[in-house]
Coordinates of C-alpha atoms and ligand atoms in Angstrom, one line a residue:
Chain Y
M1 CA 82.8 -102.7 13.9
S2 CA 84.7 -99.6 12.9
Q3 CA 83.4 -100.4 9.4
I4 CA 79.9 -100.0 10.6
L5 CA 80.6 -96.9 12.5
L6 CA 82.2 -95.4 9.4
S7 CA 79.2 -96.1 7.3
I8 CA 76.8 -94.8 9.9
L9 CA 78.8 -91.6 9.9
T10 CA 79.0 -91.3 6.1
F11 CA 75.4 -92.1 5.3
G12 CA 74.2 -90.3 8.5
C13 CA 75.9 -87.1 7.4
L14 CA 74.8 -87.6 3.8
F15 CA 71.2 -88.0 4.7
S16 CA 71.4 -85.2 7.2
V17 CA 71.9 -82.9 4.3
L18 CA 68.5 -84.0 3.0
T19 CA 66.9 -83.6 6.4
L20 CA 68.4 -80.1 6.8
S21 CA 67.0 -79.1 3.5
L22 CA 63.6 -80.5 4.3
N23 CA 63.8 -78.7 7.6
L24 CA 64.4 -75.4 5.8
Q25 CA 61.5 -76.1 3.4
Y26 CA 59.1 -77.3 6.0
A27 CA 59.9 -75.9 9.4
R28 CA 61.0 -72.5 8.1
G29 CA 59.3 -72.2 4.7
G30 CA 56.1 -74.0 5.6
M31 CA 56.2 -76.1 2.5
I32 CA 55.5 -79.8 2.5
N33 CA 57.7 -81.6 0.1
F34 CA 56.8 -85.3 -0.4
G35 CA 59.0 -85.7 -3.4
I36 CA 62.4 -85.0 -1.8
V37 CA 63.9 -88.1 -3.3
A38 CA 63.5 -86.6 -6.8
Y39 CA 66.0 -83.8 -6.2
F40 CA 68.4 -86.4 -4.7
A41 CA 68.0 -88.6 -7.8
A42 CA 68.4 -85.7 -10.1
G43 CA 71.8 -85.0 -8.5
A44 CA 72.9 -88.6 -8.5
Y45 CA 71.9 -89.1 -12.1
A46 CA 73.5 -85.9 -13.2
Y47 CA 76.8 -86.9 -11.5
A48 CA 76.6 -90.3 -13.1
I49 CA 75.9 -89.0 -16.6
F50 CA 78.6 -86.3 -16.5
T51 CA 81.3 -88.5 -15.2
Q52 CA 80.7 -91.8 -16.9
E53 CA 82.4 -92.9 -20.2
P54 CA 80.4 -92.6 -23.4
P55 CA 78.1 -95.6 -24.1
K56 CA 79.6 -98.8 -25.6
G57 CA 78.5 -102.4 -26.0
L58 CA 75.2 -103.2 -24.4
D59 CA 74.8 -99.7 -22.9
Q60 CA 71.5 -98.1 -23.9
Y61 CA 72.2 -94.7 -22.4
L62 CA 72.9 -91.8 -24.8
F63 CA 75.2 -89.6 -22.8
G64 CA 78.4 -90.0 -21.0
F65 CA 80.9 -87.2 -20.8
G66 CA 83.8 -88.7 -18.9
A67 CA 84.2 -85.4 -17.0
P68 CA 86.1 -85.1 -13.7
W69 CA 84.3 -85.5 -10.4
W70 CA 84.0 -81.8 -9.7
V71 CA 82.2 -81.2 -13.0
G72 CA 79.8 -84.0 -11.9
F73 CA 79.1 -82.1 -8.6
L74 CA 78.4 -78.9 -10.5
A75 CA 76.1 -80.7 -12.8
A76 CA 74.3 -82.3 -9.9
A77 CA 73.7 -78.9 -8.2
V78 CA 72.4 -77.5 -11.5
A79 CA 70.2 -80.5 -12.2
S80 CA 68.5 -80.5 -8.8
M81 CA 68.1 -76.7 -8.9
L82 CA 66.5 -76.9 -12.4
F83 CA 64.2 -79.7 -11.2
A84 CA 63.2 -77.5 -8.3
I85 CA 62.5 -74.6 -10.6
I86 CA 60.4 -76.7 -12.9
T87 CA 58.5 -78.3 -10.1
G88 CA 58.3 -75.3 -7.8
W89 CA 57.1 -72.7 -10.2
P90 CA 53.6 -74.2 -10.9
T91 CA 53.1 -75.7 -7.5
L92 CA 54.3 -73.3 -4.8
R93 CA 51.0 -71.3 -4.8
L94 CA 49.4 -74.5 -3.6
R95 CA 48.7 -74.9 0.1
G96 CA 49.8 -77.6 2.5
E97 CA 48.5 -81.0 1.5
Y98 CA 48.1 -80.0 -2.2
L99 CA 51.7 -79.1 -2.4
A100 CA 52.5 -82.4 -0.7
L101 CA 50.5 -84.3 -3.3
T102 CA 52.0 -82.5 -6.3
T103 CA 55.6 -82.9 -5.2
F104 CA 54.9 -86.6 -4.6
A105 CA 53.5 -86.8 -8.1
F106 CA 56.5 -85.1 -9.6
A107 CA 58.8 -87.5 -7.9
E108 CA 56.8 -90.5 -9.1
M109 CA 57.0 -89.1 -12.6
L110 CA 60.7 -88.7 -12.5
H111 CA 61.0 -92.2 -11.1
S112 CA 59.0 -93.7 -13.9
V113 CA 60.8 -91.7 -16.5
L114 CA 64.1 -93.1 -15.2
L115 CA 62.7 -96.6 -15.1
N116 CA 61.2 -96.6 -18.6
E117 CA 63.4 -94.2 -20.6
R118 CA 66.5 -96.3 -21.2
R119 CA 68.4 -93.6 -23.0
I120 CA 68.9 -91.6 -19.8
G121 CA 70.2 -94.2 -17.4
N122 CA 69.8 -97.7 -18.9
G123 CA 66.3 -98.0 -17.4
S124 CA 65.9 -100.3 -14.5
V125 CA 69.5 -101.6 -14.9
G126 CA 70.9 -98.2 -13.9
L127 CA 74.3 -96.8 -14.5
S128 CA 77.4 -98.4 -13.0
N129 CA 80.4 -96.8 -14.8
I130 CA 80.4 -93.9 -12.4
E131 CA 83.6 -92.0 -11.9
R132 CA 85.1 -92.7 -8.5
P133 CA 88.2 -90.5 -8.2
E134 CA 91.5 -92.0 -7.0
I135 CA 91.4 -90.8 -3.5
G136 CA 93.9 -92.8 -1.5
W137 CA 94.6 -89.2 -0.4
M138 CA 97.7 -88.7 1.7
G139 CA 97.5 -92.4 2.7
I140 CA 94.1 -91.9 4.3
P141 CA 91.8 -94.9 3.4
E142 CA 89.0 -94.2 0.9
G143 CA 86.3 -94.8 3.5
Y144 CA 87.5 -92.1 5.7
V145 CA 87.8 -89.6 2.8
Y146 CA 84.1 -90.2 1.9
A147 CA 83.1 -89.8 5.5
G148 CA 85.0 -86.6 5.6
A149 CA 83.3 -85.4 2.4
A150 CA 79.9 -86.2 3.8
I151 CA 80.7 -84.3 7.1
I152 CA 82.0 -81.3 5.1
L153 CA 78.9 -81.3 2.9
M154 CA 76.7 -81.5 6.0
L155 CA 78.5 -78.8 7.9
G156 CA 78.6 -76.6 4.8
T157 CA 74.8 -77.0 4.3
A158 CA 74.2 -76.2 8.0
L159 CA 76.4 -73.2 7.9
V160 CA 74.9 -71.7 4.7
F161 CA 71.3 -72.3 5.9
R162 CA 72.1 -70.8 9.3
R163 CA 73.6 -67.7 7.8
L164 CA 70.6 -67.3 5.5
L165 CA 68.1 -67.7 8.3
A166 CA 69.9 -65.6 10.9
S167 CA 69.6 -62.6 8.5
P168 CA 66.6 -60.3 7.7
Y169 CA 66.0 -62.8 4.9
G170 CA 65.2 -65.5 7.4
R171 CA 63.0 -63.2 9.4
A172 CA 61.0 -62.5 6.3
V173 CA 60.7 -66.2 5.6
D174 CA 59.4 -66.8 9.1
A175 CA 56.9 -64.0 8.7
V176 CA 55.6 -65.5 5.5
R177 CA 55.2 -68.9 7.1
D178 CA 53.5 -67.4 10.2
D179 CA 51.0 -65.2 8.4
E180 CA 51.0 -64.6 4.7
T181 CA 48.4 -61.9 4.7
A182 CA 50.2 -59.9 7.4
A183 CA 53.5 -60.5 5.6
Q184 CA 52.0 -59.1 2.4
A185 CA 50.8 -56.1 4.3
I186 CA 54.4 -55.2 5.0
G187 CA 55.4 -55.7 1.4
K188 CA 56.8 -59.2 1.5
D189 CA 56.6 -61.0 -1.8
V190 CA 55.3 -64.3 -0.6
A191 CA 55.6 -66.1 -3.9
R192 CA 59.2 -65.0 -4.5
L193 CA 60.4 -65.9 -1.0
R194 CA 58.8 -69.3 -1.0
F195 CA 60.1 -70.1 -4.5
Q196 CA 63.7 -69.0 -3.5
V197 CA 63.7 -71.1 -0.3
F198 CA 62.4 -74.1 -2.3
V199 CA 65.1 -73.8 -5.0
I200 CA 68.0 -73.0 -2.6
S201 CA 67.3 -76.0 -0.5
A202 CA 67.3 -78.3 -3.5
V203 CA 71.0 -77.5 -4.2
P204 CA 72.5 -79.4 -1.2
I205 CA 70.1 -82.3 -1.9
G206 CA 71.6 -82.5 -5.4
L207 CA 75.1 -82.4 -4.1
A208 CA 74.3 -85.2 -1.6
G209 CA 73.0 -87.2 -4.5
A210 CA 76.3 -86.7 -6.3
L211 CA 78.2 -87.9 -3.3
Y212 CA 75.9 -90.8 -2.9
A213 CA 76.5 -91.8 -6.5
M214 CA 80.2 -91.4 -6.1
I215 CA 80.3 -93.6 -3.0
T216 CA 78.0 -96.4 -4.3
T217 CA 79.2 -96.1 -7.9
L218 CA 75.7 -97.2 -8.9
V219 CA 72.5 -95.3 -9.6
S220 CA 69.3 -97.1 -10.5
P221 CA 65.7 -96.3 -10.1
D222 CA 65.1 -98.6 -7.2
L223 CA 67.5 -96.7 -5.1
F224 CA 65.4 -93.6 -5.5
T225 CA 61.9 -94.6 -4.4
A226 CA 59.4 -92.8 -2.1
E227 CA 61.0 -94.8 0.7
V228 CA 63.9 -92.3 0.7
T229 CA 61.4 -89.4 1.0
F230 CA 59.7 -91.1 4.0
F231 CA 63.0 -91.9 5.6
V232 CA 64.0 -88.3 5.5
W233 CA 60.6 -87.2 6.9
M234 CA 61.0 -89.8 9.7
A235 CA 64.4 -88.4 10.5
L236 CA 63.0 -84.9 10.6
V237 CA 60.2 -85.9 12.9
L238 CA 62.6 -87.8 15.1
G239 CA 65.0 -85.0 15.4
G240 CA 62.3 -82.4 15.9
E241 CA 62.0 -79.5 13.6
R242 CA 63.8 -76.2 14.1
T243 CA 67.1 -77.0 15.6
I244 CA 70.0 -78.0 13.3
L245 CA 71.6 -80.3 15.9
G246 CA 68.3 -82.1 16.6
V247 CA 67.8 -82.7 12.9
V248 CA 71.3 -84.1 12.5
L249 CA 71.0 -86.3 15.6
G250 CA 67.7 -87.6 14.4
T251 CA 69.1 -88.6 11.1
L252 CA 72.2 -90.2 12.5
A253 CA 70.1 -92.2 14.9
L254 CA 67.8 -93.5 12.2
V255 CA 70.7 -94.4 9.9
G256 CA 72.5 -96.0 12.8
F257 CA 69.6 -98.1 13.7
Q258 CA 69.2 -99.3 10.1
E259 CA 72.9 -100.1 9.6
I260 CA 73.1 -102.0 12.9
V261 CA 70.1 -104.1 12.1
R262 CA 71.4 -104.8 8.6
A263 CA 74.8 -105.9 10.0
I264 CA 73.3 -108.7 12.1
P265 CA 74.2 -112.0 10.4
Y266 CA 71.3 -114.5 10.0
E267 CA 71.5 -118.3 9.7
S268 CA 68.5 -118.8 7.5
V269 CA 66.1 -116.9 5.2
R270 CA 63.4 -117.5 7.8
T271 CA 65.3 -115.8 10.6
A272 CA 66.1 -112.9 8.2
Q273 CA 62.4 -112.5 7.5
L274 CA 61.6 -112.6 11.2
A275 CA 64.2 -110.1 11.9
K276 CA 62.8 -107.8 9.2
S277 CA 59.4 -107.8 10.8
V278 CA 61.0 -107.2 14.2
E279 CA 62.9 -104.3 12.7
V280 CA 59.6 -102.7 11.4
M281 CA 57.9 -103.2 14.8
L282 CA 60.9 -101.8 16.7
T283 CA 61.0 -98.8 14.4
G284 CA 57.4 -98.2 15.3
V285 CA 58.0 -98.5 19.0
I286 CA 61.1 -96.3 19.0
F287 CA 59.2 -93.8 16.9
I288 CA 56.4 -93.5 19.4
L289 CA 58.9 -93.2 22.3
V290 CA 60.9 -90.5 20.6
L291 CA 57.8 -88.6 19.7
R292 CA 56.6 -88.8 23.3
W293 CA 59.9 -87.5 24.8
Q294 CA 61.5 -85.7 21.9
P295 CA 65.1 -86.3 23.2
F296 CA 66.9 -85.0 20.1
E297 CA 64.9 -81.8 19.9
A298 CA 65.5 -81.2 23.6
L299 CA 69.2 -81.7 23.0
G300 CA 69.2 -79.3 20.1
R301 CA 67.4 -76.7 22.1
R302 CA 69.8 -76.9 25.0
S303 CA 72.8 -76.5 22.7
K304 CA 71.2 -73.6 21.0
K305 CA 70.8 -71.8 24.4
A306 CA 74.3 -72.5 25.4
Chain E
M1 CA 51.4 -32.0 -3.9
S2 CA 47.7 -31.7 -3.6
G3 CA 44.7 -33.6 -5.0
D4 CA 43.5 -37.0 -4.1
L5 CA 46.0 -39.7 -2.9
L6 CA 43.5 -42.5 -2.9
V7 CA 40.5 -42.8 -5.2
I8 CA 37.8 -45.5 -4.8
D9 CA 35.7 -45.5 -7.9
R10 CA 32.4 -47.5 -8.2
V11 CA 33.8 -50.5 -6.3
I12 CA 31.5 -53.5 -5.9
K13 CA 32.4 -56.6 -3.9
R14 CA 30.0 -59.5 -3.3
F15 CA 30.3 -62.5 -1.1
G16 CA 28.3 -65.4 -2.5
G17 CA 25.7 -63.1 -4.1
L18 CA 25.3 -60.9 -1.0
K19 CA 26.5 -57.4 -1.5
A20 CA 29.2 -56.6 1.0
V21 CA 30.4 -53.3 -0.5
G22 CA 29.0 -51.1 -3.2
G23 CA 25.3 -51.8 -3.5
D24 CA 24.2 -51.5 -7.2
A25 CA 26.0 -48.3 -8.2
G26 CA 29.3 -49.1 -6.5
L27 CA 31.1 -47.3 -3.6
S28 CA 33.0 -44.2 -4.5
F29 CA 34.9 -41.8 -2.3
S30 CA 38.4 -40.3 -2.3
V31 CA 41.0 -39.5 0.2
P32 CA 42.9 -36.2 -0.4
R33 CA 46.6 -36.1 0.2
G34 CA 47.3 -35.3 3.8
A35 CA 43.8 -36.0 4.9
F36 CA 42.8 -37.6 8.3
L37 CA 39.7 -39.5 7.4
G38 CA 37.4 -41.3 9.8
L39 CA 35.5 -44.3 8.3
I40 CA 32.5 -45.2 10.4
G41 CA 29.3 -47.2 10.2
P42 CA 27.3 -50.0 11.9
N43 CA 28.7 -53.5 12.3
G44 CA 28.7 -55.2 8.9
A45 CA 28.6 -51.9 7.0
G46 CA 31.6 -53.0 5.0
K47 CA 34.4 -50.9 6.6
S48 CA 36.9 -53.7 7.0
T49 CA 36.0 -55.1 3.6
T50 CA 36.7 -51.7 2.1
F51 CA 40.2 -51.8 3.7
N52 CA 40.7 -55.3 2.3
L53 CA 39.8 -54.0 -1.2
I54 CA 42.2 -51.1 -0.9
S55 CA 45.1 -53.1 0.4
G56 CA 44.7 -55.9 -2.1
V57 CA 43.7 -58.6 0.4
L58 CA 40.5 -58.8 -1.7
K59 CA 39.9 -57.8 -5.3
P60 CA 36.8 -55.9 -6.3
D61 CA 34.3 -57.6 -8.6
S62 CA 34.1 -54.3 -10.5
G63 CA 35.3 -50.7 -10.1
S64 CA 38.8 -49.5 -9.4
V65 CA 41.1 -48.3 -6.6
T66 CA 43.8 -45.9 -7.5
L67 CA 46.7 -44.9 -5.2
D68 CA 48.7 -41.9 -6.4
G69 CA 48.2 -42.8 -10.0
H70 CA 48.8 -46.6 -9.5
N71 CA 45.9 -48.8 -10.5
L72 CA 45.7 -51.1 -7.6
S73 CA 43.4 -53.6 -9.3
L74 CA 46.5 -54.9 -11.2
A75 CA 48.7 -55.2 -8.1
G76 CA 49.1 -57.8 -5.4
A77 CA 48.9 -56.9 -1.7
A78 CA 52.7 -56.8 -1.3
K79 CA 53.1 -54.5 -4.3
I80 CA 50.5 -52.2 -2.9
A81 CA 52.3 -52.1 0.4
S82 CA 55.5 -51.2 -1.4
Y83 CA 53.7 -48.2 -2.9
G84 CA 53.7 -46.8 0.6
L85 CA 50.4 -48.1 1.9
G86 CA 50.3 -49.5 5.4
R87 CA 47.3 -51.1 7.2
T88 CA 46.4 -52.9 10.4
F89 CA 43.8 -55.6 10.7
Q90 CA 40.7 -55.6 12.9
T91 CA 42.0 -58.7 14.6
P92 CA 45.6 -58.0 15.3
R93 CA 48.1 -60.2 13.4
A94 CA 51.5 -60.9 15.0
F95 CA 54.2 -63.3 13.8
P96 CA 54.3 -65.7 16.6
S97 CA 57.8 -67.1 15.9
L98 CA 59.4 -63.7 16.0
T99 CA 60.1 -61.6 19.1
V100 CA 58.4 -58.3 19.8
L101 CA 61.4 -56.4 18.3
E102 CA 61.6 -58.7 15.3
N103 CA 57.8 -58.2 14.7
V104 CA 58.6 -54.5 14.2
T105 CA 61.9 -54.8 12.3
V106 CA 60.4 -57.2 9.9
G107 CA 58.1 -54.4 8.8
C108 CA 60.9 -52.5 7.1
D109 CA 61.3 -53.2 3.5
N110 CA 63.7 -55.6 1.9
R111 CA 67.0 -54.0 2.6
G112 CA 68.5 -57.2 3.8
E113 CA 66.1 -59.5 2.2
T114 CA 67.8 -60.5 -1.0
I115 CA 70.0 -63.5 -1.2
A116 CA 72.8 -61.3 -2.6
S117 CA 72.8 -59.1 0.4
V118 CA 72.9 -62.1 2.7
A119 CA 75.8 -63.7 0.8
L120 CA 77.8 -60.5 0.9
G121 CA 76.9 -59.8 4.6
R122 CA 75.7 -56.3 3.5
W123 CA 72.7 -56.2 5.9
R124 CA 74.4 -55.7 9.3
S125 CA 74.9 -52.0 9.4
A126 CA 71.4 -51.3 8.0
E127 CA 70.1 -53.8 10.6
R128 CA 71.6 -51.9 13.5
E129 CA 69.9 -48.7 12.4
L130 CA 66.6 -50.5 11.9
R131 CA 66.7 -51.9 15.4
E132 CA 67.3 -48.5 16.8
K133 CA 64.4 -47.2 14.9
A134 CA 62.2 -50.1 15.9
R135 CA 63.0 -49.5 19.6
E136 CA 62.0 -45.9 19.3
V137 CA 58.7 -46.9 17.7
L138 CA 58.1 -49.5 20.4
D139 CA 58.8 -46.9 23.0
R140 CA 56.2 -44.6 21.3
V141 CA 53.5 -47.2 21.5
G142 CA 54.4 -48.1 25.1
L143 CA 56.0 -51.5 24.5
S144 CA 59.6 -50.5 25.3
D145 CA 59.9 -53.0 28.2
R146 CA 58.6 -55.9 26.1
V147 CA 61.2 -55.7 23.3
D148 CA 62.7 -59.2 23.8
D149 CA 59.5 -60.8 24.8
S150 CA 57.7 -63.4 22.8
V151 CA 54.5 -62.1 21.2
G152 CA 52.6 -65.0 22.9
N153 CA 53.0 -63.0 26.1
L154 CA 51.3 -59.9 24.9
S155 CA 47.8 -58.9 25.7
G156 CA 45.2 -58.1 23.1
G157 CA 45.7 -54.3 23.4
E158 CA 49.5 -54.8 23.3
L159 CA 49.2 -56.9 20.1
R160 CA 47.2 -54.1 18.5
M161 CA 49.9 -51.5 19.4
L162 CA 52.6 -53.9 18.1
E163 CA 50.8 -54.0 14.8
V164 CA 50.7 -50.2 14.7
A165 CA 54.4 -50.1 15.5
R166 CA 55.2 -52.5 12.6
Q167 CA 53.5 -50.2 10.2
L168 CA 55.0 -47.0 11.7
V169 CA 58.6 -48.3 11.2
R170 CA 57.9 -48.4 7.5
D171 CA 57.1 -44.7 7.3
P172 CA 53.9 -45.3 5.2
R173 CA 52.6 -42.5 3.0
I174 CA 49.1 -43.6 3.8
L175 CA 48.0 -45.7 6.8
L176 CA 44.7 -47.5 7.2
L177 CA 43.9 -48.4 10.8
D178 CA 41.0 -50.8 11.6
E179 CA 39.6 -50.1 15.0
P180 CA 43.0 -49.2 16.7
T181 CA 41.5 -48.4 20.1
A182 CA 39.4 -51.6 20.5
G183 CA 40.6 -53.3 23.7
V184 CA 43.2 -50.6 24.3
D185 CA 43.2 -48.9 27.7
P186 CA 42.5 -45.1 28.2
T187 CA 46.2 -44.1 28.8
L188 CA 47.3 -45.9 25.7
Q189 CA 44.4 -44.5 23.7
T190 CA 45.7 -41.0 24.6
K191 CA 49.2 -42.0 23.5
L192 CA 47.8 -43.4 20.3
S193 CA 45.8 -40.3 19.6
K194 CA 49.0 -38.2 20.0
I195 CA 50.9 -40.6 17.7
L196 CA 48.3 -40.3 15.0
V197 CA 48.1 -36.5 15.3
D198 CA 51.9 -36.3 15.0
L199 CA 52.0 -38.7 12.1
H200 CA 49.4 -36.6 10.4
A201 CA 51.4 -33.4 11.0
E202 CA 54.4 -35.2 9.5
G203 CA 52.4 -35.5 6.3
C204 CA 51.0 -39.1 6.5
T205 CA 47.5 -39.6 5.1
L206 CA 45.4 -41.5 7.6
V207 CA 42.1 -43.5 7.3
V208 CA 40.8 -44.8 10.6
V209 CA 37.9 -47.1 11.2
E210 CA 36.5 -46.6 14.7
H211 CA 33.5 -47.3 16.8
N212 CA 35.0 -45.1 19.5
L213 CA 33.6 -41.8 18.2
H214 CA 34.9 -39.8 21.1
F215 CA 38.4 -40.8 20.1
L216 CA 37.9 -40.3 16.4
M217 CA 35.9 -37.1 16.2
Q218 CA 38.6 -35.2 18.1
I219 CA 41.4 -36.1 15.7
A220 CA 39.8 -36.7 12.2
D221 CA 39.3 -33.8 9.9
S222 CA 36.6 -35.5 7.9
I223 CA 34.3 -38.5 8.2
V224 CA 32.8 -41.0 5.7
V225 CA 29.8 -43.0 6.9
L226 CA 29.0 -46.4 5.4
Q227 CA 25.8 -48.3 5.7
N228 CA 25.1 -51.7 4.0
G229 CA 28.3 -51.1 1.9
E230 CA 27.1 -47.8 0.6
L231 CA 28.1 -44.2 1.3
L232 CA 25.5 -42.8 3.7
S233 CA 27.1 -39.5 4.4
Q234 CA 30.4 -37.6 4.2
G235 CA 31.6 -34.4 5.8
S236 CA 33.3 -32.7 8.8
P237 CA 32.9 -34.4 12.2
Q238 CA 30.5 -31.6 13.2
A239 CA 28.3 -32.0 10.2
I240 CA 28.2 -35.8 10.6
K241 CA 27.2 -35.5 14.3
S242 CA 24.2 -33.5 13.4
D243 CA 23.3 -35.5 10.2
E244 CA 19.8 -36.9 10.7
K245 CA 20.5 -39.9 8.5
V246 CA 23.6 -40.8 10.4
I247 CA 21.9 -40.4 13.8
A248 CA 19.1 -42.6 12.7
A249 CA 21.4 -45.3 11.2
Y250 CA 24.3 -45.4 13.6
L251 CA 24.9 -42.7 16.2
G252 CA 21.6 -42.9 18.1
S253 CA 20.2 -39.8 19.7
E254 CA 22.6 -39.3 22.6
H255 CA 25.5 -38.5 20.2
A256 CA 23.5 -35.7 18.5
T257 CA 24.6 -32.2 19.2
Ligands
ATP1 N1 35.2 -63.2 3.8 C1 33.9 -63.0 3.9 N2 33.0 -63.9 3.4 C2 31.7 -63.7 3.4 N3 31.1 -62.5 3.9 C3 32.0 -61.6 4.4 C4 33.4 -61.8 4.4 N4 33.9 -60.7 4.9 C5 32.9 -59.8 5.2 N5 31.7 -60.4 4.9 C6 30.4 -59.8 5.1 O1 30.5 -58.5 4.5 C7 29.8 -57.5 5.3 C8 30.7 -56.4 5.7 O2 31.7 -56.9 6.6 P1 32.8 -56.0 7.2 O3 33.7 -56.9 8.0 O4 33.5 -55.2 6.1 O5 32.0 -55.0 8.2 P2 32.6 -53.9 9.1 O6 31.9 -52.7 8.7 O7 34.0 -54.0 9.2 O8 31.9 -54.4 10.5 P3 32.5 -54.3 12.0 O9 32.2 -52.9 12.5 O10 31.7 -55.3 12.7 O11 33.9 -54.6 12.0 C9 29.3 -58.3 6.5 O12 27.9 -58.6 6.2 C10 30.1 -59.6 6.5 O13 29.3 -60.6 7.0
MG2 MG1 35.3 -54.4 10.6

């Protein structure tokens, strides 16, 4: 039981980083990113490539640098940032649904490159020689250290975003989202602000990718499908935009629900299939209820006032 | 420090083949430094479109706009604003997710708006001064008791004054106002008229679009009349009031002196 709580906490906080970043892009920046998984994957693969040993035997990948974990994290931040620069530059002038479609397309492109180009990450097999530092740190079990790392990453992301948004910078970002024309009439460089928000918010996503790779010690294309993107969007909708606490609670709830359902033991394949359908239906029902009453958003609001 | 601050030269703008501004020859007029120009004309004459062409919301199909030597046809709206041009819109535009005070402080340029200044926490002292200034401006336009309100609670006239305040806080060198008295009550109109006269005395160049001629003719020192996107007449308020063409096209007989 404590095992499941620990993994809810770890992955809940880890995915909260993604939801927080999406919240910055969407609720504050007014940008719809339907390719969020790509920045996550970029971070995870960068961590894997930089920390793994050089290829040998059946490995088809070209690069492995055997670097320590913190180099992997740096590489992950840079990789997701670069991917955001490359994908953001041509697309951020696009409005609403067009941006959603192009970000989705970019993510699908990255996915198919990772799947088909074996020299990057062994294609569909993925990379599994990922550095996992020795962290029986001060006698604390590994699981707790990872949970702690996820919490720290989440809190750090929340704090940095908060600091950014509580400044005149955040005010300008809000103005641009509210009314571009009026914002330009007071000298706000709309393209610059949107681009910066997009790139800044990609960095924590990349770091979360690195931590994810470190914890699972495996990256492969089928871990980074559009399902991850939709999962994060669901968490954002559940938590209600705009409040940081709401966003985190929404993500924790969604991760918790999935982990609990996964932990139920089944006697046969048939019951497992049944359970899977029930899970999907339950997700739908809970979703409708939450959207109707928005409990997490309300909680977040109350805590903001206090 | 004399000469023309703003030069509109043979500007033409069409919307789907229909000429909105400029006719065949293009619209040309200039605004001398320190002028207080009234821009009038019937509905659909192209006054707001002219403002949009100057401020970069729209780009002319041909012709050029020059502000203090800067060719505006190459600049975006934000760049033009940074040259010291302020403008309001005919339909007031507020930022709904910001408070009344923030709607004004946001008008001030970029002091705290770089990532570096946020990272270093350099914006706080500038921000205090800015808030002070914004409060003063809000007081000037009669919104001092609405400072922390949400803009959703403002009336139409209050929103208009809020937009004026947002431009005032930026200390523009030239300010374009599109129908600033529309929906504004008489007391506030008097206040506004005083603000504009003061602003003009401080050296700000003003261009004001108005249908309220009683308001405009008292404070403007020259008038440009547009009709169908073309320059119909130009001159002092007195000369315009007695211009036969203007009376026929716009003023009607009871305004004639
Ligand atoms: N975005 C647009 N698309 C198409 N036509 C437009 C557009 N903006 C303005 N027009 C047309 O251009 C002409 C000039 O409009 P404009 O708004 O500049 O007039 P105006 O002088 O400001 O009138 P009013 O006194 O009613 O505000 C009008 O015929 C209008 O229908
Ligand atoms: Mg108009």
